[in-house]
Amino acid sequence: MSDSNNKWIGENTIRPDGADKVTGRAAFAADTSMPGMIWGKVLRSPHAHAVIKSIDTSKAEALPGVKAVMTAADIVDFPVDTPVALGIQDMRWMCRNVMAREKALFHGHPVAAVAAMTEAIAAEACKLIEVDYDVLPHAIEIDDALADDAPILHDWMEFDGKPSNIAGTIEHSKGDVEAGFAEADVVIERDFTTRPVHQGYIEPHACLVSVASDNKTTIWSSSQGQFMVRAMVGLLTGLTQSDIRAIPAEIGGGFGGKTIVYLEPLATILSKKSGRPVKMTMTREEVMRASGPTSGSKSTIKIGVKKDGTITAAEGLYWLQAGGLPGAPVRGAVGCALAPYDIPNGHTLGYDVVCNRSKVAAYRAPGAPIGAFGVECVLDELAEEIGMDPLDLRLKNAAKEGTEAVHGPVYPVMGYVESLTSAKAHEHYNAPLGPNQGRGVASGFWFNAGGESSAQVNITEDGNVVVTTGHPDIGGSRAGIANICAELLGIDYKRISVLIGDTATIGFSNLTGGSRVLFASSMVVTESTRTVIRTLCELAAKIWDIDPDAVTWEDGEARPAGANAGKFDPLTLAELAARANETGGPIGAGAQVNTTGAEGGFGTHICDVEVDPELGIARVIRYTVLMDVGRAVHPAYVEGQMQGGAAQAIGWALNEEYLYDKDGKVDNPGFLDYRMPVASDLPMIDTHIIEVPNPKHPQGVRGVGEVPLVPGLAAVRNAVHNATGIRFNDLPLSPPRILAALDVREAAE
Amino acid sequence: MAKLHISTTINGEPEEFLCTPDETMLDVLRNQLDLTGAKEGCGSGDCGACSITLDGTLVCSCLMLAAEAEGKAITTIEGMAEGETLHPLQQKFLEEAALQCGICTPGMLIAAKALLDENPDPTETEVRFWLAGNLCRCTGYDKIIRAVLDTAADMRGAS
Ligand code: FES
Ligand code: FES
């Protein structure tokens, strides 16, 4: 299918779920209810680190209106010495994260839960639960967790033969780094820190669970994967998966944070115990305290270049916070950090460090923004040092087709160089700057992903189409699927409705995450649609009494293929559907594939800031995102991903961070004090879509969800450097931090 | 707690409900009246997902006591379209892809309509400051701001 012939791929069609969403009809998890439903509430640890000696629930159980009480004793225990992997999660940690087992590991860690007639009674009952804690010293920051006298969170964890809070390491190397640095004319080494930030989805976690007396269980919840919910709830509660039907509610944002379960297993157990459907929602404060943000980090980056800008060697050392249980996104940090560059000698090493914070969850390109941050800052400094334009320095070393990345793969055709050349040529890059303004650039990479996906394409009797996939639609993926199916069938996209199947109605599909949904789902939708088209041609052949090979499908109708096939009037989809009963029966096809061929994505950002020298406020005044998306199946939603990712990066760079008090308690657990960008903080965000199709995908898709966050931290920071002349290496660049640096400089002058 | 009897108007229809003195309007809308279009994103007045209008004034229903509805007129997202006809803002949000996950959308639309009712010709800066109380984490606001400005222009053209 050549581009110029495309009718729907590349069109900004109206999303199939749109009208529901603008009228308030779309059902998100907290919007559902059931007859007889009661409410669940979680009791959470008031301590950052404590041994749980005993829990007495008798007073709570006696409170009128209480229907069930549970603790970790009701959850399947996974001993710490036997790994039980489920995707990127390990059930040893999941069973301890959803409900504290031996120890409370962070302030807000669930220790018990109650189901009662009202939410208020459930909250009241939680207060009546008596927990006997042995409070321990806590470690919140990386340095506290790595100190010689650090409180050790887990007595079963060792590193280098000693008790440690280091849960593991990941490393990549290529060439000989020492020899590479020896060849360099300039070597710069710097230390960086970033703070934990939350995904900040506007919809708090919520679910409604009904367990019948025969264990048949229905779960409505907001998650990035109904099959993940089914599997995890099965493992954590002991129910068999075939008894569980997990229905994906509309999801109000996730960004990786809804790739694990928090409430679903608890509501399931409470429902089983009470015999009633149980609804649970988190408050915003609970979301902030007890769902997974991404890691804070510290890193040391060293890069050497020749005078002409050739990178001879690069090294990155990273420490990432996992929270109370192992699992920091170290792989993303060490894998993506150097990925945009052709580096002969490279080494990255990352440490997964546990500390008394809530267990981290994925956040948009998990680890990659942290990995890119220091690298892109050091490149900025090197460019200045050797007197080279920062985009030229990146271009000189840009990875391209055939480059062997430090993290392993040899790249196929891709559009990273184009993102740099179009940045250089962009009007934004060449626009004049005013006083106190500065401009920064940075690049970034994300792996993208394939994996399991299922689809079913059914033709209705009136000749329209229902497509079902297994991936929750978090940002408009239904619209892309409608475009693709319409294109293949040659009919108007409005004749296609796209549904998200639940675990009982569609084949296994992996999470909505990793920038994989349109990549994977369009593969299975394409395969199913092609099968349907074959069937339609066979039906036409039967009606015409000719060979099926003598029928082609064009513009939504079956036509005789060539002059020898015979002379027949075309049969439209509607005509064939109407006669399906007499010619062979229902028309539909499904496909289930473990998709492969996902290729990485690259982007480059340009950011202008203006720094107020009196107040220390850095304001982003212009922003441009340039990115190779492979193929923009629905350009407006691709742009939306690019703009949303950039906005999150700006928040991470300038304002967002978790603040803890001395007792290890989150001090800013609400939107007032955890300050995400609001409309008046941001400018319009320009986008430049580059399309270098992924040759391994039927429509050329690469994936677009994650790359837009990756370069942003450094782009903002490099702009602030350019505006102030000060190199800030610790995020966020909040007003107090900028002001303090400006004051120090003034005092020195 | 004794319940209060409240008579009010919701989306043009007379409505009565019982509530406790400490119940919020958001809870009554969502849990009693089956009007779940208003969302709870924070419960503290910081996200705007629960936006409704009370006698034409934009309010956060999570900060409003249900008892305050007595004798007043409330509009929620469910009352924004006229029958089958979407409000121009709703239509423009669809055409310009001004929503991704859609959880902020009902609040955004209610807030944007309140703006255009008051100021049919806002500047970009005015739209940004007016909507500063409505958080969106998905879109980076770009398409939302454009949709509001384009709707305003269309509506001015039409009137
Ligand atoms: S829920 Fe009311 S402002 Fe956030
Ligand atoms: S569209 Fe998701 S929060 Fe606005």
PDB file of C-alpha atoms in Angstrom, chain A residues 15 18 21-22 28 30-31 198-200 202 204 251-253 255 284 363 474 636-637 639-640 643-644 647-648 656 671 676-680 682-685, chain B residues 30-31 36-37 39-42 46-47 77-78 86 90 94-95 97 99-103 105 109 124 128-129 132 135 137-143 145-146:
ATOM      1  CA  ARG A  15     -12.006   8.637  17.697  1.00  0.00           C
ATOM      2  CA  GLY A  18     -15.032  10.247  21.416  1.00  0.00           C
ATOM      3  CA  LYS A  21     -15.859  10.841  26.446  1.00  0.00           C
ATOM      4  CA  VAL A  22     -17.052  14.397  25.784  1.00  0.00           C
ATOM      5  CA  PHE A  28     -14.145   4.834  34.164  1.00  0.00           C
ATOM      6  CA  ALA A  30     -14.850   4.627  39.767  1.00  0.00           C
ATOM      7  CA  ASP A  31     -18.037   5.217  37.746  1.00  0.00           C
ATOM      8  CA  HIS A 198       4.845  10.729  39.956  1.00  0.00           C
ATOM      9  CA  GLN A 199       3.087   9.846  36.704  1.00  0.00           C
ATOM     10  CA  GLY A 200       0.324  12.154  37.856  1.00  0.00           C
ATOM     11  CA  ILE A 202      -5.679  12.457  36.903  1.00  0.00           C
ATOM     12  CA  PRO A 204      -6.866   7.708  40.986  1.00  0.00           C
ATOM     13  CA  ILE A 251      -8.612   4.440  31.939  1.00  0.00           C
ATOM     14  CA  GLY A 252      -7.949   7.992  33.031  1.00  0.00           C
ATOM     15  CA  GLY A 253      -4.229   8.037  32.375  1.00  0.00           C
ATOM     16  CA  PHE A 255       1.851   6.482  31.906  1.00  0.00           C
ATOM     17  CA  ARG A 284      -5.195  11.486  45.713  1.00  0.00           C
ATOM     18  CA  TYR A 363       6.765   5.847  34.189  1.00  0.00           C
ATOM     19  CA  ILE A 474      -5.205   5.138  27.100  1.00  0.00           C
ATOM     20  CA  ALA A 636      -3.237  14.324  15.903  1.00  0.00           C
ATOM     21  CA  TYR A 637      -2.906  11.657  18.591  1.00  0.00           C
ATOM     22  CA  GLU A 639       1.217  14.970  18.294  1.00  0.00           C
ATOM     23  CA  GLY A 640      -0.748  14.672  21.506  1.00  0.00           C
ATOM     24  CA  GLN A 643       3.114  17.336  23.517  1.00  0.00           C
ATOM     25  CA  GLY A 644       2.027  15.470  26.620  1.00  0.00           C
ATOM     26  CA  ALA A 647       4.868  18.721  29.275  1.00  0.00           C
ATOM     27  CA  GLN A 648       5.668  15.918  31.720  1.00  0.00           C
ATOM     28  CA  GLU A 656       8.016  18.093  40.473  1.00  0.00           C
ATOM     29  CA  PHE A 671      -1.790  18.523  43.614  1.00  0.00           C
ATOM     30  CA  MET A 676       2.459  19.544  37.950  1.00  0.00           C
ATOM     31  CA  PRO A 677       2.377  21.977  35.016  1.00  0.00           C
ATOM     32  CA  VAL A 678      -0.974  23.735  34.575  1.00  0.00           C
ATOM     33  CA  ALA A 679      -2.135  25.379  31.361  1.00  0.00           C
ATOM     34  CA  SER A 680      -0.723  28.777  32.291  1.00  0.00           C
ATOM     35  CA  LEU A 682       3.239  26.140  29.387  1.00  0.00           C
ATOM     36  CA  PRO A 683       3.463  27.535  25.879  1.00  0.00           C
ATOM     37  CA  MET A 684       2.015  25.829  22.825  1.00  0.00           C
ATOM     38  CA  ILE A 685       4.226  22.831  22.102  1.00  0.00           C
TER      39      ILE A 685
ATOM     40  CA  ARG B  30     -21.814  10.369  41.535  1.00  0.00           C
ATOM     41  CA  ASN B  31     -23.114   8.013  44.191  1.00  0.00           C
ATOM     42  CA  THR B  36     -20.744  10.156  37.088  1.00  0.00           C
ATOM     43  CA  GLY B  37     -19.557  12.574  34.401  1.00  0.00           C
ATOM     44  CA  LYS B  39     -14.788  12.981  38.158  1.00  0.00           C
ATOM     45  CA  GLU B  40     -12.866  12.958  41.410  1.00  0.00           C
ATOM     46  CA  GLY B  41      -9.206  13.569  40.669  1.00  0.00           C
ATOM     47  CA  CYS B  42      -8.141  15.076  43.957  1.00  0.00           C
ATOM     48  CA  ASP B  46      -6.848  21.310  42.810  1.00  0.00           C
ATOM     49  CA  CYS B  47      -7.596  19.408  39.586  1.00  0.00           C
ATOM     50  CA  ILE B  77     -21.325  17.573  31.733  1.00  0.00           C
ATOM     51  CA  GLU B  78     -24.412  15.407  31.187  1.00  0.00           C
ATOM     52  CA  LEU B  86     -23.085  18.328  20.965  1.00  0.00           C
ATOM     53  CA  GLN B  90     -17.594  19.144  22.636  1.00  0.00           C
ATOM     54  CA  LEU B  94     -13.427  15.686  19.138  1.00  0.00           C
ATOM     55  CA  GLU B  95     -12.356  17.188  15.836  1.00  0.00           C
ATOM     56  CA  ALA B  97      -8.194  15.563  19.371  1.00  0.00           C
ATOM     57  CA  LEU B  99      -8.485  14.681  24.714  1.00  0.00           C
ATOM     58  CA  GLN B 100      -6.340  11.618  25.196  1.00  0.00           C
ATOM     59  CA  CYS B 101      -7.408   9.556  28.177  1.00  0.00           C
ATOM     60  CA  GLY B 102     -10.491  11.728  28.602  1.00  0.00           C
ATOM     61  CA  ILE B 103     -10.668  11.875  32.400  1.00  0.00           C
ATOM     62  CA  THR B 105     -12.397  16.251  29.593  1.00  0.00           C
ATOM     63  CA  LEU B 109     -15.466  21.343  28.890  1.00  0.00           C
ATOM     64  CA  GLU B 124      -4.630  32.437  24.480  1.00  0.00           C
ATOM     65  CA  ARG B 128      -4.558  29.364  29.827  1.00  0.00           C
ATOM     66  CA  PHE B 129      -5.170  31.226  33.073  1.00  0.00           C
ATOM     67  CA  ALA B 132      -5.167  26.709  35.101  1.00  0.00           C
ATOM     68  CA  LEU B 135      -5.217  19.667  35.296  1.00  0.00           C
ATOM     69  CA  ARG B 137      -1.651  15.173  32.352  1.00  0.00           C
ATOM     70  CA  CYS B 138      -1.972  13.753  28.841  1.00  0.00           C
ATOM     71  CA  THR B 139      -2.169  16.525  26.292  1.00  0.00           C
ATOM     72  CA  GLY B 140       0.313  19.189  27.370  1.00  0.00           C
ATOM     73  CA  TYR B 141      -2.756  21.482  26.961  1.00  0.00           C
ATOM     74  CA  ASP B 142      -1.820  22.473  23.396  1.00  0.00           C
ATOM     75  CA  LYS B 143      -4.812  20.950  21.647  1.00  0.00           C
ATOM     76  CA  ILE B 145      -6.231  25.566  24.226  1.00  0.00           C
ATOM     77  CA  ARG B 146      -6.509  25.483  20.434  1.00  0.00           C
TER      78      ARG B 146
END
